[in-house]
PDB file of C-alpha atoms in Angstrom:
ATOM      1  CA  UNK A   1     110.380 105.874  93.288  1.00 63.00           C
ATOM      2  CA  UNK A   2     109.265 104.247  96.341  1.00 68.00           C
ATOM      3  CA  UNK A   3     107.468 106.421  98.522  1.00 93.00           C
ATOM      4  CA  UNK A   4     107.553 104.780 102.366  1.00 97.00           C
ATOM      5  CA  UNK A   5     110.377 102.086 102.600  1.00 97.00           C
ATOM      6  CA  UNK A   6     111.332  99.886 105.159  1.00 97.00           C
ATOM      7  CA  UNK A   7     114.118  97.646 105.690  1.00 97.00           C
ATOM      8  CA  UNK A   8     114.602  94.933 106.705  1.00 97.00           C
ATOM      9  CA  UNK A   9     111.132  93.205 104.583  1.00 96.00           C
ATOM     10  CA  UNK A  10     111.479  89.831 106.970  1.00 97.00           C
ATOM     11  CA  UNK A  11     113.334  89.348 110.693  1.00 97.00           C
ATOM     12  CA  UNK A  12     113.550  86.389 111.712  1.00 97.00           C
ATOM     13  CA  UNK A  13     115.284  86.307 115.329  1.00 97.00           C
ATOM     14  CA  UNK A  14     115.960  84.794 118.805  1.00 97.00           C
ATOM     15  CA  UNK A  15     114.100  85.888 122.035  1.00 97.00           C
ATOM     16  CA  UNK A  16     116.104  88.442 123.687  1.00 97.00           C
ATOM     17  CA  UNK A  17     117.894  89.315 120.644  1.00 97.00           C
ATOM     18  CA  UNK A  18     118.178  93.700 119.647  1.00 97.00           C
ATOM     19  CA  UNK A  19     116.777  94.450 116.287  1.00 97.00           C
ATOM     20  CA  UNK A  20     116.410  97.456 114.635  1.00 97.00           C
ATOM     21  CA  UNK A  21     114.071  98.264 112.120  1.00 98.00           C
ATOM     22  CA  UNK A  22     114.632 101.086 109.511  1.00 97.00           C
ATOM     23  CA  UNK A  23     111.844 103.467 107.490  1.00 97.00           C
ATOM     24  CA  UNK A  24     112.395 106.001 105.318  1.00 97.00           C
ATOM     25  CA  UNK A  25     110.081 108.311 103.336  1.00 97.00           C
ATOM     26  CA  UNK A  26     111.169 110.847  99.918  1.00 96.00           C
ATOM     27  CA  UNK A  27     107.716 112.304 100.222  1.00 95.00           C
ATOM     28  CA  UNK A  28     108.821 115.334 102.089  1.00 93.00           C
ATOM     29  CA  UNK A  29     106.020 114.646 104.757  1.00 94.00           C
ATOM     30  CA  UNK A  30     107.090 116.064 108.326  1.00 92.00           C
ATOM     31  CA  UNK A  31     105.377 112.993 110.366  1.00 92.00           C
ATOM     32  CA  UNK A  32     106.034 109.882 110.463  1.00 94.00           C
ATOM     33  CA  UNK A  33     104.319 106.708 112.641  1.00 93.00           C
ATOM     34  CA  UNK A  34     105.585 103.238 113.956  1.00 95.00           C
ATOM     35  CA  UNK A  35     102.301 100.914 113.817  1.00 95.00           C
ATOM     36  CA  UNK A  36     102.121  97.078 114.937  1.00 95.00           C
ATOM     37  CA  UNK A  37      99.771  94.798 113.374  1.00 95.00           C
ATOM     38  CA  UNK A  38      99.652  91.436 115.241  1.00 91.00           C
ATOM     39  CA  UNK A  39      98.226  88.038 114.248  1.00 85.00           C
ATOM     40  CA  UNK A  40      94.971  89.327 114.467  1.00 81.00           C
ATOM     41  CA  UNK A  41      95.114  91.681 112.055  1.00 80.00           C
ATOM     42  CA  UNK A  42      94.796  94.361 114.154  1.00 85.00           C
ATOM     43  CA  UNK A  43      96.355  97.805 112.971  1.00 91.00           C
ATOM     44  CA  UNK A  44      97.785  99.746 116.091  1.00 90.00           C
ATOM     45  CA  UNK A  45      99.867 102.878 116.232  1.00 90.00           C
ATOM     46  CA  UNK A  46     102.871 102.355 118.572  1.00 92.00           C
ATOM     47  CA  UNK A  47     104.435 106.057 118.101  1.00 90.00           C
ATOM     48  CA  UNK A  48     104.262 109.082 116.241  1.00 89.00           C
ATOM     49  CA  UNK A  49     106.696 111.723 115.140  1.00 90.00           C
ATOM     50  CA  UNK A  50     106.355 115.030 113.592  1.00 88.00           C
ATOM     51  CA  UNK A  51     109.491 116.790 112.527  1.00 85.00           C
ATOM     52  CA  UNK A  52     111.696 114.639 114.619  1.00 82.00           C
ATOM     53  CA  UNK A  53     109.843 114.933 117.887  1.00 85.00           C
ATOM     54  CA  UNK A  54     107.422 112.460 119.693  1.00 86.00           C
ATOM     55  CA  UNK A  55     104.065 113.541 119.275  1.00 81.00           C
ATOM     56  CA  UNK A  56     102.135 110.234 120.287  1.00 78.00           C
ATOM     57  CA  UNK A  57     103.664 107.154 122.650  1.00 78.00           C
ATOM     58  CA  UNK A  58     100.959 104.923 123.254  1.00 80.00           C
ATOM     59  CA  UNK A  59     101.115 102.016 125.516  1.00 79.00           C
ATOM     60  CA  UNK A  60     104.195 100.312 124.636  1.00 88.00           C
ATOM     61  CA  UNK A  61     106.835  98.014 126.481  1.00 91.00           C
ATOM     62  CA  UNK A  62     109.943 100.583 126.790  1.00 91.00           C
ATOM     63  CA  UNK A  63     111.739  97.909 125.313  1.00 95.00           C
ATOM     64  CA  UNK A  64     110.706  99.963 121.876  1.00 95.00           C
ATOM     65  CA  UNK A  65     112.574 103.006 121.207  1.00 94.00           C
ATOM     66  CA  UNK A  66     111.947 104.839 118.459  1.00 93.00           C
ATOM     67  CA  UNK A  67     114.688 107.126 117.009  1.00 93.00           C
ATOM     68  CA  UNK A  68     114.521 109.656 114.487  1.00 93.00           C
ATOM     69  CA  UNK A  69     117.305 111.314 112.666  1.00 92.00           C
ATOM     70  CA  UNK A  70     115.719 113.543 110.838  1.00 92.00           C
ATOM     71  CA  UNK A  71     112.486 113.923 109.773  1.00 91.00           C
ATOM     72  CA  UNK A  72     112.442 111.532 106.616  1.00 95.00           C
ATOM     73  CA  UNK A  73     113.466 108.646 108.791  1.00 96.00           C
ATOM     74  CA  UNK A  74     111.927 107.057 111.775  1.00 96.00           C
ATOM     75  CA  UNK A  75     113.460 103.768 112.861  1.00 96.00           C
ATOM     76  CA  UNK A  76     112.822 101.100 115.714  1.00 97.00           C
ATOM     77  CA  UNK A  77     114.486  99.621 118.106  1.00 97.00           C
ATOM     78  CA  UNK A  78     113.351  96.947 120.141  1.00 97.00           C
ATOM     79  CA  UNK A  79     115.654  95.407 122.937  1.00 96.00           C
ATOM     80  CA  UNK A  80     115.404  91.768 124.633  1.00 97.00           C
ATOM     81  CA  UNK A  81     112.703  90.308 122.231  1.00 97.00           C
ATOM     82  CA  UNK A  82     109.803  88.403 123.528  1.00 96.00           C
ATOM     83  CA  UNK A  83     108.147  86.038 121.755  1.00 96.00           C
ATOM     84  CA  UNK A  84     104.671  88.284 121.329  1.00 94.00           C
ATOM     85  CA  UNK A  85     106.788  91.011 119.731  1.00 96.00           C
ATOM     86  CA  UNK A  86     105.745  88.494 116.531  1.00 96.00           C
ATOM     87  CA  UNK A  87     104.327  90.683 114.164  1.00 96.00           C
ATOM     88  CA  UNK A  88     104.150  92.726 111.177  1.00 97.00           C
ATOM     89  CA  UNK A  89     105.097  96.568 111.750  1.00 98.00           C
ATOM     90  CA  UNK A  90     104.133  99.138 109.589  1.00 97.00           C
ATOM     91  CA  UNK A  91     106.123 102.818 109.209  1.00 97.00           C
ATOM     92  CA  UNK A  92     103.728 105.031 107.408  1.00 96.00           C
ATOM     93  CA  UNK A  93     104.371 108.821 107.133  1.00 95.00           C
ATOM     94  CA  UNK A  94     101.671 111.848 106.456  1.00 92.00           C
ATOM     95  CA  UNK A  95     101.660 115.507 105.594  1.00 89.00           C
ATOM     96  CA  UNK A  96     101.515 116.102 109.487  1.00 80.00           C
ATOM     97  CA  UNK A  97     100.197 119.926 108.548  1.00 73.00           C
ATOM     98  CA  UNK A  98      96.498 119.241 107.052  1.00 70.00           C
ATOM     99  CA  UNK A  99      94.723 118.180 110.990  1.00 71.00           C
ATOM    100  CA  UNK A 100      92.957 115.223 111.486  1.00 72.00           C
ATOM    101  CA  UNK A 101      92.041 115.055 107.525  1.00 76.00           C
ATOM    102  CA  UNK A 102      95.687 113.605 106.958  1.00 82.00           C
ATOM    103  CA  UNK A 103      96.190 110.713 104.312  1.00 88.00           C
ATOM    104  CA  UNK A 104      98.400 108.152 105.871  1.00 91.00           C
ATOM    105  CA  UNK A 105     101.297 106.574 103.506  1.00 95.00           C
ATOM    106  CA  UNK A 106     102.009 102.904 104.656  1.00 96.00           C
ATOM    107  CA  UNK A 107     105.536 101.729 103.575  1.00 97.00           C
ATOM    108  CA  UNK A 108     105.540  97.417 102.849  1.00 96.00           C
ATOM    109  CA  UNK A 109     105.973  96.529 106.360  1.00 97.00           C
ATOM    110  CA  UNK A 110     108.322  94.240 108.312  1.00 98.00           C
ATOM    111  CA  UNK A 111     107.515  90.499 108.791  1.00 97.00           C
ATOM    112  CA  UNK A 112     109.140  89.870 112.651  1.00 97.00           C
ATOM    113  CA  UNK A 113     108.971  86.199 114.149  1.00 97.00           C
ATOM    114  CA  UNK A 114     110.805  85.591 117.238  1.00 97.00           C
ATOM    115  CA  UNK A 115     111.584  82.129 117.602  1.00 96.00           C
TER     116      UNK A 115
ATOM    117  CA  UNK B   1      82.359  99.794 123.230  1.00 66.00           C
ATOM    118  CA  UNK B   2      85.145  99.530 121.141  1.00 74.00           C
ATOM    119  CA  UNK B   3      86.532 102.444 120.413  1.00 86.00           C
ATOM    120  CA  UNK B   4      86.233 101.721 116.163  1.00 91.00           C
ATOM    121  CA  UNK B   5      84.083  98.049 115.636  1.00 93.00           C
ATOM    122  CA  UNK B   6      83.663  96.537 112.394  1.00 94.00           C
ATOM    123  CA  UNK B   7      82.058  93.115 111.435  1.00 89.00           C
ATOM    124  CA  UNK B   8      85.264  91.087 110.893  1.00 86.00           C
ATOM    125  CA  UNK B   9      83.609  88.943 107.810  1.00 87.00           C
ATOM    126  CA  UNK B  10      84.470  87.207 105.680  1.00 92.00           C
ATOM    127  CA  UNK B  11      81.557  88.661 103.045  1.00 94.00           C
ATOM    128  CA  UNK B  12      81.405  86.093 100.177  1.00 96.00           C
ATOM    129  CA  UNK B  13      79.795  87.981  97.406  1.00 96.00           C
ATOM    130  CA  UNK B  14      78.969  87.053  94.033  1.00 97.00           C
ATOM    131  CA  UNK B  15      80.828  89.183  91.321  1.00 97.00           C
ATOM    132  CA  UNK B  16      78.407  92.195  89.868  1.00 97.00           C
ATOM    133  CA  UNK B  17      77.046  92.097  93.424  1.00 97.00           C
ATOM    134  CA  UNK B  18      76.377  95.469  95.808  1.00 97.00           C
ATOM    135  CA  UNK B  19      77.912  94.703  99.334  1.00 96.00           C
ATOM    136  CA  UNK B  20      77.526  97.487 102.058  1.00 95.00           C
ATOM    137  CA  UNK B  21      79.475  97.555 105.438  1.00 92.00           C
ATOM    138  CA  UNK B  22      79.649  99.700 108.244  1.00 94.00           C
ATOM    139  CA  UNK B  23      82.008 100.784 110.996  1.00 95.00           C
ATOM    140  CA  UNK B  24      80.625 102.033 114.459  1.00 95.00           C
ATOM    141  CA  UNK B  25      83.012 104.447 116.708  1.00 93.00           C
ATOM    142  CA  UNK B  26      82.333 105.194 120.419  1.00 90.00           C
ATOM    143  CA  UNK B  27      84.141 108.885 120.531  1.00 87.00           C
ATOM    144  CA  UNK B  28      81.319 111.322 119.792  1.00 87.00           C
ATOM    145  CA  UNK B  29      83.962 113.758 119.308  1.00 85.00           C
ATOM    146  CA  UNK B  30      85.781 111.973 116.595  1.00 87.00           C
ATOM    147  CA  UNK B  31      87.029 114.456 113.890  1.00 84.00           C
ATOM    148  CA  UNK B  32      87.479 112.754 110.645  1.00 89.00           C
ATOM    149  CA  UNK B  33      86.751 108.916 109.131  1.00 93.00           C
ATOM    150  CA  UNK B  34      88.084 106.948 106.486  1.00 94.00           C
ATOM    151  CA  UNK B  35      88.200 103.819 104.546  1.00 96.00           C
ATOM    152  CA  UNK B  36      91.550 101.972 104.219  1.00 96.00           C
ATOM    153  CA  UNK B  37      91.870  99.333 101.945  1.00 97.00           C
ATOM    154  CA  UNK B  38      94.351  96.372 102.512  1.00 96.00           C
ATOM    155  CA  UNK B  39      95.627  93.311  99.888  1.00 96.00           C
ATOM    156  CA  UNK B  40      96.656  89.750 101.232  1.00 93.00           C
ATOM    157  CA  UNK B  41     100.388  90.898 102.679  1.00 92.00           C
ATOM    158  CA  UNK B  42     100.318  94.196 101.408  1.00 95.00           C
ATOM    159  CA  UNK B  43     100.219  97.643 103.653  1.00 96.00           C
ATOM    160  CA  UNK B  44      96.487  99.533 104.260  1.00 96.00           C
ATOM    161  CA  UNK B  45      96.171 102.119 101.213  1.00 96.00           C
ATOM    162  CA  UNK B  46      93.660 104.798 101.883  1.00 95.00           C
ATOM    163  CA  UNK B  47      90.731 104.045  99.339  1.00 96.00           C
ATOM    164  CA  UNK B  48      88.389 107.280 100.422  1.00 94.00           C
ATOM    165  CA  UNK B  49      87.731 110.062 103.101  1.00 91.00           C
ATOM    166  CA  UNK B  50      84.323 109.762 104.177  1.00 92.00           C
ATOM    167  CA  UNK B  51      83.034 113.273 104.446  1.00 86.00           C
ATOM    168  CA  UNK B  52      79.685 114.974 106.669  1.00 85.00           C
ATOM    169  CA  UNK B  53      77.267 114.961 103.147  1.00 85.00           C
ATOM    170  CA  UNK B  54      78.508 111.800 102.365  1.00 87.00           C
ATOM    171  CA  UNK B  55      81.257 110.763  99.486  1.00 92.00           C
ATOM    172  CA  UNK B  56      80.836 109.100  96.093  1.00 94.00           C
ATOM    173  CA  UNK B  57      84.613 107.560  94.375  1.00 94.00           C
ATOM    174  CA  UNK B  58      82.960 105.799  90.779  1.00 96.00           C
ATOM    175  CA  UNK B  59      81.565 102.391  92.351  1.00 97.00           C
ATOM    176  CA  UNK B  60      82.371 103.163  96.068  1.00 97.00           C
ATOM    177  CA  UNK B  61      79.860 105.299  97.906  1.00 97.00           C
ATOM    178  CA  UNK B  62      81.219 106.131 101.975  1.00 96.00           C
ATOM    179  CA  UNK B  63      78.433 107.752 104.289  1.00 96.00           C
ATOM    180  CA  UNK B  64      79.107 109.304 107.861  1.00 95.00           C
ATOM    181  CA  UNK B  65      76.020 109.163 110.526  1.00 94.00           C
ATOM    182  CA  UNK B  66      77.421 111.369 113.565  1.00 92.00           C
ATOM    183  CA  UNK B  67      74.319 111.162 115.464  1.00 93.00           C
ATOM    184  CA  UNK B  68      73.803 107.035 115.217  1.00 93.00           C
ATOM    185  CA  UNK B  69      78.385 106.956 115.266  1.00 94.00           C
ATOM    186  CA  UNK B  70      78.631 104.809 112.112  1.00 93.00           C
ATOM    187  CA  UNK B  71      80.158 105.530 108.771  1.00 96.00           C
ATOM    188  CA  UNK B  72      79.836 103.080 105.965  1.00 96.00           C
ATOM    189  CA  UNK B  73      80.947 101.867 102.693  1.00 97.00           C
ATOM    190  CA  UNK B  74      78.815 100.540  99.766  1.00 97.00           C
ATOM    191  CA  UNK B  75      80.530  98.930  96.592  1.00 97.00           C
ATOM    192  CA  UNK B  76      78.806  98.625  93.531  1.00 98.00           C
ATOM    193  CA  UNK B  77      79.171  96.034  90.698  1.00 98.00           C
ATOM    194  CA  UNK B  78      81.597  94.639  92.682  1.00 97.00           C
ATOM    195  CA  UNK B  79      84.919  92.959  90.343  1.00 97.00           C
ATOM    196  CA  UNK B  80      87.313  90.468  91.430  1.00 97.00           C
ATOM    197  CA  UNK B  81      89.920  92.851  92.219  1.00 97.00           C
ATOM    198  CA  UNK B  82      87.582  94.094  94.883  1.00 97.00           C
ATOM    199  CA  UNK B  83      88.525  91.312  96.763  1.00 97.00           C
ATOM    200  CA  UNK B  84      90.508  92.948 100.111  1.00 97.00           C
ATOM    201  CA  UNK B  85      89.994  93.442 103.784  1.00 96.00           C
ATOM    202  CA  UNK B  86      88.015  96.842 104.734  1.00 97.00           C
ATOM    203  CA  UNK B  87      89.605  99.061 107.349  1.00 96.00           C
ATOM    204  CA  UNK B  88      87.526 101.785 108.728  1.00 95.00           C
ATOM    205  CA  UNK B  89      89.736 104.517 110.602  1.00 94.00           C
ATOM    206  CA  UNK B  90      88.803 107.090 112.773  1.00 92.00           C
ATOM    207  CA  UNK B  91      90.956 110.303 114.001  1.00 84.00           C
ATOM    208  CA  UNK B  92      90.239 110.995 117.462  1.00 68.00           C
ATOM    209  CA  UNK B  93      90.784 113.567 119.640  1.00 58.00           C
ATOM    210  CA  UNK B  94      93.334 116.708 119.753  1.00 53.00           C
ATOM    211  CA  UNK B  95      96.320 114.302 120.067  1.00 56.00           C
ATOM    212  CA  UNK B  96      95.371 113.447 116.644  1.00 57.00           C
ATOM    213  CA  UNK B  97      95.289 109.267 117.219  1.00 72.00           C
ATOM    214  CA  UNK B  98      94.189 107.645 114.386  1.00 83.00           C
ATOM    215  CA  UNK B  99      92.335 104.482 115.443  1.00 88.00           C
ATOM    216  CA  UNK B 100      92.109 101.407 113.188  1.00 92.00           C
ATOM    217  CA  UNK B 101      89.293  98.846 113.194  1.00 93.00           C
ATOM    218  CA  UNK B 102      89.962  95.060 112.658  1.00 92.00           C
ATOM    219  CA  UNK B 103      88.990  95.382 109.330  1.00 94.00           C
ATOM    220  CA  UNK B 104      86.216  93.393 107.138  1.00 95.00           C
ATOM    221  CA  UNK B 105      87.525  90.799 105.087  1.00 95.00           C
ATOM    222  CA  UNK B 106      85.768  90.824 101.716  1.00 96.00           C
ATOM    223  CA  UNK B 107      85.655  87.675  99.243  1.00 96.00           C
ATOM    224  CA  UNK B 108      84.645  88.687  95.670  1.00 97.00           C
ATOM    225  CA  UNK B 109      83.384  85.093  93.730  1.00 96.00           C
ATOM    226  CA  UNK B 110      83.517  84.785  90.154  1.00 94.00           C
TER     227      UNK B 110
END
């Protein structure tokens, strides 16, 4: 019954590898986000999409591409790793109908080191 | 100014104690606040909107100062399972970015 999943849990990988990170939600929300948090701690949304389109593309390297299939999966690419690409990422999904009052649903996150 | 600041901790409070924290933004047109709470390795969780009059959950209390730019969270008779890091979030403008603080870590001590 898991609401917001994400596979894989752990990456471990080479610089300049491709990975691909998947994210799936059953809650029937129409948008669903991409967020990095580094070693720091700090939360930051990468991307956002709402029924399949990009709604929000922040400052990112466009080695990140974000791909969405349909709107209860958002997954991430990310070509050439560097070695700051180390982080955890979040998916998270939300209504994406209730304005700037929307409850965000975080899925487990992914654990990426690049060695 | 940041655009969401929070005093990064760590608070090390006695169990049964009241701990307070606050969260100041810099956009004076920032739409709607909340407080996110995240475990040791876990994902953020939303713990409570913090609404214009203010916000009571049980033991957790969130107030909203527009004109100062600060919201902030009091726990009372704080428990062990309190223990967490504090993430205040604000929604910005009309693109709808949500903007996460740094969090405050919170210690709970038996």
């Amino acid at each position: 019954d898991t609401a917001v999943s994400q596979t894989p849990k752990y990456l471990v990988t080479q610089m300049g590898n491709d990975k691909s990170i998947k994210c799936e939600q059953n809650l029937g929300h129409d948008t669903m986000y991409w967020y990095k948090q580094d070693s720091k701690k700090f939360l930051k949304i990468m991307f956002s999409y709402n029924n399949k389109e990009l709604i929000i593309n922040e400052t990112v390297p466009n080695r990140f591409s974000p791909k969405s299939p349909d709107k209860a999966h958002l997954n991430l690419h990310i070509n050439s790793l560097e070695l700051g690409d180390s982080a955890v990422y979040f998916c998270a999904s939300s209504h994406g109908n209730r304005g700037p009052w929307e409850t965000q649903y975080f899925g487990p996150g992914t654990r990426l080191l690049v060695l | 100014r940041k655009e969401v600041e929070q005093d990064p901790g760590p608070f090390n409070v006695p169990e049964g104690a009241t701990v307070a924290f606050n969260c100041t933004y810099s956009n004076s047109a920032s739409q709607s606040f909340f407080w996110y709470r995240q475990d040791c390795r876990k994902e953020p969780k939303l713990l409570m909107s913090v609404y214009s009059s203010g916000n009571e959950d049980g033991r957790f209390t969130a107030q909203l100062n527009r004109a100062s730019q600060y919201i902030s969270l009091l726990i009372r008779d704080s428990k062990l399972s309190d223990s967490a890091t504090y993430l205040c979030v604000v929604n910005g403008n009309r693109d709808d970015k949500i903007i996460f603080g740094k969090g405050t870590r919170l210690h709970i001590l038996p």
